[in-house]
Coordinates of C-alpha atoms in Angstrom, one line a residue:
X1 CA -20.6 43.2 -186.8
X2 CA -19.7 41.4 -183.7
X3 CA -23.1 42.3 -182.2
X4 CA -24.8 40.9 -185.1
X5 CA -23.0 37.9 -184.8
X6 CA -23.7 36.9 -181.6
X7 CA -27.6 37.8 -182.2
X8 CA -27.4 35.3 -185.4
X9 CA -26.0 32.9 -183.2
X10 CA -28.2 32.9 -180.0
X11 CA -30.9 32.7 -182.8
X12 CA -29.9 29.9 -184.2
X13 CA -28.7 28.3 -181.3
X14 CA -31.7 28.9 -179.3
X15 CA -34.6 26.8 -181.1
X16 CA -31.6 23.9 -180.8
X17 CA -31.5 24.0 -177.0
X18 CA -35.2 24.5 -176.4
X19 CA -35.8 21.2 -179.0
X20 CA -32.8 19.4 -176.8
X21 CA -35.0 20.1 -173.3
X22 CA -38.2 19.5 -175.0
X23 CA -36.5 15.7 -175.9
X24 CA -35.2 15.0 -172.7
X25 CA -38.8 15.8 -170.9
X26 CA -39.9 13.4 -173.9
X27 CA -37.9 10.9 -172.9
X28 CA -38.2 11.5 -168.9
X29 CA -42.3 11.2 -169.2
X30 CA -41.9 8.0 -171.3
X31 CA -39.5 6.6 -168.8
X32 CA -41.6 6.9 -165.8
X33 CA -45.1 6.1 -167.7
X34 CA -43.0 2.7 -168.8
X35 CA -42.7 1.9 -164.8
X36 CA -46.8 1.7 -165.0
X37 CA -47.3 -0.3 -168.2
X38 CA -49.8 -2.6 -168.0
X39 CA -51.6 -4.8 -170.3
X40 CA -55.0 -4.0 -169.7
X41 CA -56.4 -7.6 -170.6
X42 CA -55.1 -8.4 -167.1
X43 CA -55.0 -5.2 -165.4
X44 CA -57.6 -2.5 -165.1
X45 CA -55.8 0.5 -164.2
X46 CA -57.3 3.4 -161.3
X47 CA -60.6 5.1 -162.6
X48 CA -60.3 7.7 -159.5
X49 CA -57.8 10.6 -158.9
X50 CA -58.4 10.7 -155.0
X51 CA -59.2 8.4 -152.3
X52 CA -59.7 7.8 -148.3
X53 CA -59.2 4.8 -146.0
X54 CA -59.1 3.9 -142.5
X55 CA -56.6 1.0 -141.6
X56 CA -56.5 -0.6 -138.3
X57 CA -52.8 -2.5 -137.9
X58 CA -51.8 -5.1 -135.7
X59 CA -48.1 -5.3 -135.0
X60 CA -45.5 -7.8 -134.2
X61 CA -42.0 -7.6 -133.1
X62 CA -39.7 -10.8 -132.2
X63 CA -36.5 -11.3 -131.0
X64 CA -34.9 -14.0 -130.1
X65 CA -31.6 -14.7 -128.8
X66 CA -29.9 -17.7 -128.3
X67 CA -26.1 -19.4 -127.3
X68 CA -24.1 -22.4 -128.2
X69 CA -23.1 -22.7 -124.6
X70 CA -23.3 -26.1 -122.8
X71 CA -26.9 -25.4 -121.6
X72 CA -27.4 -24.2 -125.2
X73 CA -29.8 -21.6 -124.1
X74 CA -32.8 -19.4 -126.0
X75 CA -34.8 -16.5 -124.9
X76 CA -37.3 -15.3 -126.9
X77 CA -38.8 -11.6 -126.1
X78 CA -41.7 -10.0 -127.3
X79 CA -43.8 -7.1 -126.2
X80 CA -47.4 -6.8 -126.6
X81 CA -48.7 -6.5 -129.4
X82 CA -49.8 -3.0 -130.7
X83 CA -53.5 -1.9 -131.9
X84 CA -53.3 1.1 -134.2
X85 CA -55.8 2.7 -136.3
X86 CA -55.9 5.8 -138.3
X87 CA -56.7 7.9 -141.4
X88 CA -55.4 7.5 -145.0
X89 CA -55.5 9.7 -148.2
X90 CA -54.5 9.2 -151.4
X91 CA -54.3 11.9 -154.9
X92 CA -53.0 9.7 -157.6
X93 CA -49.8 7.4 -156.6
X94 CA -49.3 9.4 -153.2
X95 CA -50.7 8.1 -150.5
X96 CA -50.3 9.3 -146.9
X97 CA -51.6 9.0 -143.8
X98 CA -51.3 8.5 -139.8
X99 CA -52.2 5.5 -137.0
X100 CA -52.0 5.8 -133.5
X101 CA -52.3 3.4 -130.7
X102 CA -55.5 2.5 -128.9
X103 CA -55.6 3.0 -125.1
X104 CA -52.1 4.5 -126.0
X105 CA -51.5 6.8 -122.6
X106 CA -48.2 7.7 -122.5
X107 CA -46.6 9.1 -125.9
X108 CA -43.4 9.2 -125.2
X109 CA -42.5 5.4 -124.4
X110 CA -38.8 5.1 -126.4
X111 CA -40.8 3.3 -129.9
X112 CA -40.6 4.9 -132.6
X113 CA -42.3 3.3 -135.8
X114 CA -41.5 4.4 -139.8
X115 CA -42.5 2.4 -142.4
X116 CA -43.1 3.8 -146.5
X117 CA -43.6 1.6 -149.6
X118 CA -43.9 2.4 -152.9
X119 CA -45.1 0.0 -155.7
X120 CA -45.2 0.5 -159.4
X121 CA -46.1 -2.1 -161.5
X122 CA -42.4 -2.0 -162.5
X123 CA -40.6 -1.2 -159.5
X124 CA -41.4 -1.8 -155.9
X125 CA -39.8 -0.1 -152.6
X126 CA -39.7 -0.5 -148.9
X127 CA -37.9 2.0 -146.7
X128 CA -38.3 1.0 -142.7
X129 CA -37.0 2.5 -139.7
X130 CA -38.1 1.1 -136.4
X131 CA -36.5 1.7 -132.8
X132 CA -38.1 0.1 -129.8
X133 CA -39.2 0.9 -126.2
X134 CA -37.8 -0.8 -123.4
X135 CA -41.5 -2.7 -122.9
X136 CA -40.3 -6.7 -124.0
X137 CA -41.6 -9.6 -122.2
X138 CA -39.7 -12.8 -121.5
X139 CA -41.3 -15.5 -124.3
X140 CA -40.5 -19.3 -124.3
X141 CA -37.4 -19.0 -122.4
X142 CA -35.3 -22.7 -122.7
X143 CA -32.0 -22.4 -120.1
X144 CA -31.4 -25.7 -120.7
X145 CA -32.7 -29.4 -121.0
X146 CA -33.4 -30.1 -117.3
X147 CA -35.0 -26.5 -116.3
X148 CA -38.5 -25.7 -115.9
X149 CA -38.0 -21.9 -116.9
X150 CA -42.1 -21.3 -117.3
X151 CA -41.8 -19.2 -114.5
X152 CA -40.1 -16.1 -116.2
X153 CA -42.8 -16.6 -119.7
X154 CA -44.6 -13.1 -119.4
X155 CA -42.1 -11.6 -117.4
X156 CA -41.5 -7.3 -118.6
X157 CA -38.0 -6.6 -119.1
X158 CA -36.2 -3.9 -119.8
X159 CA -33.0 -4.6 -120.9
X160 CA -33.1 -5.1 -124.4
X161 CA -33.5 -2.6 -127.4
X162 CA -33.6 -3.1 -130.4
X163 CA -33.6 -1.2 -134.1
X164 CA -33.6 -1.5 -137.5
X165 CA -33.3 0.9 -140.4
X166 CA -32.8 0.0 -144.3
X167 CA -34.4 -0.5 -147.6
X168 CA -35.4 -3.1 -150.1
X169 CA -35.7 -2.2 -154.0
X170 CA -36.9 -5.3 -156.5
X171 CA -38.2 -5.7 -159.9
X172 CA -41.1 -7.3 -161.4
X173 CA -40.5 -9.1 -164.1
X174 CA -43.7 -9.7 -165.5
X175 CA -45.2 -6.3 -164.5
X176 CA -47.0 -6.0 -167.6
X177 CA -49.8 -8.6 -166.8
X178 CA -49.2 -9.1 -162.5
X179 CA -50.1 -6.1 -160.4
X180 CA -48.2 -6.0 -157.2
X181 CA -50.5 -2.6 -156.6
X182 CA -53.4 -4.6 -156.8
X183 CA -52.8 -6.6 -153.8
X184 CA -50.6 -3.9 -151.9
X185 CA -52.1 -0.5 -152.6
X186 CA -55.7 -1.1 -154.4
X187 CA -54.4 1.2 -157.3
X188 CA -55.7 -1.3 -160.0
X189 CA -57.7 -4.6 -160.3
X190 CA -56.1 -7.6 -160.9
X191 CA -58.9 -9.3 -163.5
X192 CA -56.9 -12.3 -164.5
X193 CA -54.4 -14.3 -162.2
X194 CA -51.1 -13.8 -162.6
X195 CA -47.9 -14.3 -160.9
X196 CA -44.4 -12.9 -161.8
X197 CA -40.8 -13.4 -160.8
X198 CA -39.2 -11.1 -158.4
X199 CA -35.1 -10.2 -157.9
X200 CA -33.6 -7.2 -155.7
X201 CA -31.4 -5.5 -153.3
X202 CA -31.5 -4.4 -149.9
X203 CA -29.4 -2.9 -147.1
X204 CA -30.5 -2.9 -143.6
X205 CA -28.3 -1.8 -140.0
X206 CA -29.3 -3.3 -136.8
X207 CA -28.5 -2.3 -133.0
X208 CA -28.8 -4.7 -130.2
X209 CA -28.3 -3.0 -126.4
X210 CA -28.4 -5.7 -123.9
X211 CA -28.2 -5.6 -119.8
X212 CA -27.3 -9.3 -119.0
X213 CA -27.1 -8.6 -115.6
X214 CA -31.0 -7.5 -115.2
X215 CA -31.6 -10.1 -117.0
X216 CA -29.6 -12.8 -114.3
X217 CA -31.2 -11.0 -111.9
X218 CA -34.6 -11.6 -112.9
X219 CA -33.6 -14.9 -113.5
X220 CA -32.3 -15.1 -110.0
X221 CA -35.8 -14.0 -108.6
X222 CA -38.0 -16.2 -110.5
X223 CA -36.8 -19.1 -110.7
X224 CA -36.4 -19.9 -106.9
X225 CA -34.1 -23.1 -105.3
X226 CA -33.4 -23.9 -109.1
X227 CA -29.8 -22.5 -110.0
X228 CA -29.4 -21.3 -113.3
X229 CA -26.5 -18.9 -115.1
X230 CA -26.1 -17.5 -118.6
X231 CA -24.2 -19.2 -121.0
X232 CA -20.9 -16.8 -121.9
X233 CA -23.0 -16.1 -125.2
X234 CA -24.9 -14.1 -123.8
X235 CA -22.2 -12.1 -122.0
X236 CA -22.4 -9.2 -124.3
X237 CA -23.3 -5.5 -124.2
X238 CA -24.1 -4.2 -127.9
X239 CA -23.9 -5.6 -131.1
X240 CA -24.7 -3.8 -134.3
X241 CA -25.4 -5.4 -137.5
X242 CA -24.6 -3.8 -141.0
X243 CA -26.2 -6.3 -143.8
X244 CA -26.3 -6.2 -148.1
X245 CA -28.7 -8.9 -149.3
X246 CA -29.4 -10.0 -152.9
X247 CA -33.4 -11.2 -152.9
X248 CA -35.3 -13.6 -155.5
X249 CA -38.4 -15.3 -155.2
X250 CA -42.1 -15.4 -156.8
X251 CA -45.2 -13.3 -156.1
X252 CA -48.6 -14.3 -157.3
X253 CA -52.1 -12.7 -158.1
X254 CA -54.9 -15.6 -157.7
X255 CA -58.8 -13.7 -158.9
X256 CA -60.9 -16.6 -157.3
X257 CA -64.2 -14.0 -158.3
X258 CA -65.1 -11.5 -160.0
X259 CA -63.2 -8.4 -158.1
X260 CA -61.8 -10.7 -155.7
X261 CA -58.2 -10.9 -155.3
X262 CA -55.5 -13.2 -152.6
X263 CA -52.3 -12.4 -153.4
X264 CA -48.8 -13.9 -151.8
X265 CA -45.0 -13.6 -152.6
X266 CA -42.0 -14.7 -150.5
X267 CA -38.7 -13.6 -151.2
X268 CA -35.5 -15.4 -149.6
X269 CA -32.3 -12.4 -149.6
X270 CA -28.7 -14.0 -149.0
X271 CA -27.4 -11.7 -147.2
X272 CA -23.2 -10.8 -146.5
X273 CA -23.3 -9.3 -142.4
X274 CA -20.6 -7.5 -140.7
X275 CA -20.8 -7.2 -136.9
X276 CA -19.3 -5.5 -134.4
X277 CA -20.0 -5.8 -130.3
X278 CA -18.9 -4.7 -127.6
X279 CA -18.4 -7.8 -124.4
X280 CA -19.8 -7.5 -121.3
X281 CA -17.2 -5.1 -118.9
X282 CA -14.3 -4.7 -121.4
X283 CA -15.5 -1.9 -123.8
X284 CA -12.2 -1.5 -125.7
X285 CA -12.1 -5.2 -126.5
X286 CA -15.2 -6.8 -128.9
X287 CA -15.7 -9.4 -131.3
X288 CA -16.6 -9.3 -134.4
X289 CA -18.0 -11.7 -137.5
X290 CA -18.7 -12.0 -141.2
X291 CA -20.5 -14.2 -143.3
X292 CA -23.8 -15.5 -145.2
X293 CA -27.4 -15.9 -143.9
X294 CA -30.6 -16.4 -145.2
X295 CA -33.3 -13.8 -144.3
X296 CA -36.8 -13.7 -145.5
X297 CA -39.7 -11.1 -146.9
X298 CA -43.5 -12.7 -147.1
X299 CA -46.9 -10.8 -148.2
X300 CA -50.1 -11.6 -148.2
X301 CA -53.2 -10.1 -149.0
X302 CA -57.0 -10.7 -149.3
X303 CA -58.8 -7.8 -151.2
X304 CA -62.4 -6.8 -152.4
X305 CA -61.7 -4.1 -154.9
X306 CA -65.4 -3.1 -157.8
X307 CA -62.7 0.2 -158.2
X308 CA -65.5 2.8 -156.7
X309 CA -64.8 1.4 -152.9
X310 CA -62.9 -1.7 -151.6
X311 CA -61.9 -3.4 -148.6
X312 CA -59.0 -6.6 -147.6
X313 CA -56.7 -7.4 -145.3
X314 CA -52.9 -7.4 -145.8
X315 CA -50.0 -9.1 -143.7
X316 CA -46.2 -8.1 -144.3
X317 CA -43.3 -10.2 -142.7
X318 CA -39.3 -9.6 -142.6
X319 CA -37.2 -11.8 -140.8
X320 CA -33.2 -11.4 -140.3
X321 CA -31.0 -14.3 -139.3
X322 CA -27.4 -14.2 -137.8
X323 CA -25.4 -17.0 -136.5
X324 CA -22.0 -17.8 -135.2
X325 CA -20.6 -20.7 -133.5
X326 CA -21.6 -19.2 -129.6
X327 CA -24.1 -16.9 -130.5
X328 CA -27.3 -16.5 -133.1
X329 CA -30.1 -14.1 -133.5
X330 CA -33.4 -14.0 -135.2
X331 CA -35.2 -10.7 -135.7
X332 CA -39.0 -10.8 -136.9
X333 CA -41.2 -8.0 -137.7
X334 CA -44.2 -7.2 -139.2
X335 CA -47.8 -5.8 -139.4
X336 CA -51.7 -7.6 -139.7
X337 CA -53.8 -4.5 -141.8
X338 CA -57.2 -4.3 -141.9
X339 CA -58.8 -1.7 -144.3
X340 CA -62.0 0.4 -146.1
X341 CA -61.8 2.8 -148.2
X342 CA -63.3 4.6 -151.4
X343 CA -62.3 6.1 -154.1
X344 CA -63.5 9.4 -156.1
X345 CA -62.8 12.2 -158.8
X346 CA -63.7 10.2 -161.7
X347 CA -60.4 10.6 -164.1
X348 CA -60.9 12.8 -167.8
X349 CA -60.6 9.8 -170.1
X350 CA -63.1 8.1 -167.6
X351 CA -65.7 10.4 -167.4
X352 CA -65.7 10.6 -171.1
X353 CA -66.5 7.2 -171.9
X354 CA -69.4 7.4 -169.2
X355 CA -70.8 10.4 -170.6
X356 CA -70.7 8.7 -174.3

């Protein structure tokens, strides 16, 4: 009896559990298909299963550092900027690929470069992680109102490095009719202009290793009979930054002609930083900070896009402010893409509507 029981029951049972699994797939499929809902009055969606590109991309890295001290000093460094070019491919929404640098001899100069976004009509994503080499040059350098400092502009140094790794998530609100993939990722065609509020969230940690010294020194050699020192801002050995932002701001879709597309959106984050750094030749004792910044995201992008091959140019932006009373940083980095691509595999639903 007890054998028949429990056979009754894992019948009856059974058909339950497998209807409860088949649901929650239900409900999983209709969840992710509602982060690509668009109306198509305003959005054509992707025609093609696969595609290739080649992207050439420019880069850009600033920093600038400066001090409240009485000469109320600001050095600006920046390294040459990078050439890259590469391969892309894409099957559906994954898209991968590789660039390396152009006349790039050595391969093993201290940069390291990882950047992935995703973007949904929904949803969009931006993981980053970026450490740099030890290959900045001295930019606008002002040591103070009566010094003629043009004589260290272009000079290499090696004392500063730099990284950043974090994330930014956001939402579209009006995702339905503005296609953030149409401008970003060439997924769709934007066929009416559109724009759409955006809100998110992001987290980002920064590390700043500084040699003041070199840096005196080479200010020492350069600039001659004139007699300059570093404000006490700048008397510092490593600072790391730890920063939780809250973003708003407006993106927008403008189709000037017919499969044409120049799209823009800035996004100002307030951003709560904690700091912690180390002073120049006292490693046990340090300073540290909190408060409220603004920092900044801005995109921009010019496209040609008839859905069987297309071709723009896209620019993406993020700059990080932090400031105290005797000492301020400003962090920007970025990327200038130029790309061609195609796209093929004509989809199912696609190829039936040709063939009728």
């Amino acid at each position: 009896m007890k054998k028949l029981f429990l056979v009754f029951l894992l019948l009856s049972v059974g058909p339950v559990c497998v209807m409860a699994q088949s649901d929650s797939l239900s409900l999983i499929r209709r969840i992710i298909r509602g982060f690509d809902r668009k109306d198509e009055r305003y959005i054509e969606p992707q025609h093609y299963v696969y595609s290739a590109m080649i992207q050439s991309s420019y880069s850009i890295d600033r920093y600038s550092l400066s001090s409240s001290g009485l000469a109320n000093q600001d050095i600006t460094f920046m390294p040459d900027s990078k050439l890259k070019i590469g391969p892309y491919a894409g099957w559906k929404w994954v898209f991968l690929g590789y660039c390396f640098e152009l006349g790039k001899l050595n391969f093993d100069d201290g940069r390291r470069e990882f950047d992935f976004s995703v973007y949904s009509s929904q949803i969009g994503v931006d993981l980053f992680y970026r450490r740099t080499g030890s290959d900045y040059k001295l930019r606008n350098a002002h040591l103070g109102d009566d010094v003629n400092a043009s004589s260290l502009n272009g000079q290499p140094f090696d004392g500063l490095k730099a990284g950043i790794t974090g994330f930014n998530v956001y939402y579209i609100f009006n995702h339905g009719r503005f296609s953030y993939p149409a401008a970003f990722s060439q997924s769709t065609i934007q066929k009416i202009s559109c724009g759409s509020w955006l809100a998110g969230i992001g987290y980002t940690r920064h590390s700043l290793d500084f040699d003041h010294n070199s840096l005196q020194t080479l200010i020492d050699e350069k600039m001659g009979s004139q007699t300059v020192r570093l404000d006490s801002g700048f008397m510092f050995n490593e600072v790391r930054y730890y920063d939780v932002s809250l973003s708003g701001g407006y993106a927008y879709n403008w189709v000037f002609a017919k499969n044409w597309l120049l799209g823009s959106s800035l996004q100002m984050a307030l951003g709560y930083k904690r700091s912690y750094g180390t002073m120049a030749g006292d490693a046990q004792n340090g300073f540290s900070f909190k408060n409220f910044n603004l920092d900044g995201i801005g995109r921009f992008a010019l496209v040609y896009n008839n859905m069987n091959w297309y071709a723009g140019a896209s620019a993406i932006f993020h700059t990080y402010n932090y400031r105290k009373s005797r000492f301020r940083t400003n962090n920007t980095f970025g990327s200038l893409n130029v790309y061609v691509g195609v796209n093929f595999g004509l989809k199912k639903k696609y190829r039936q509507e040709e063939s009728e």
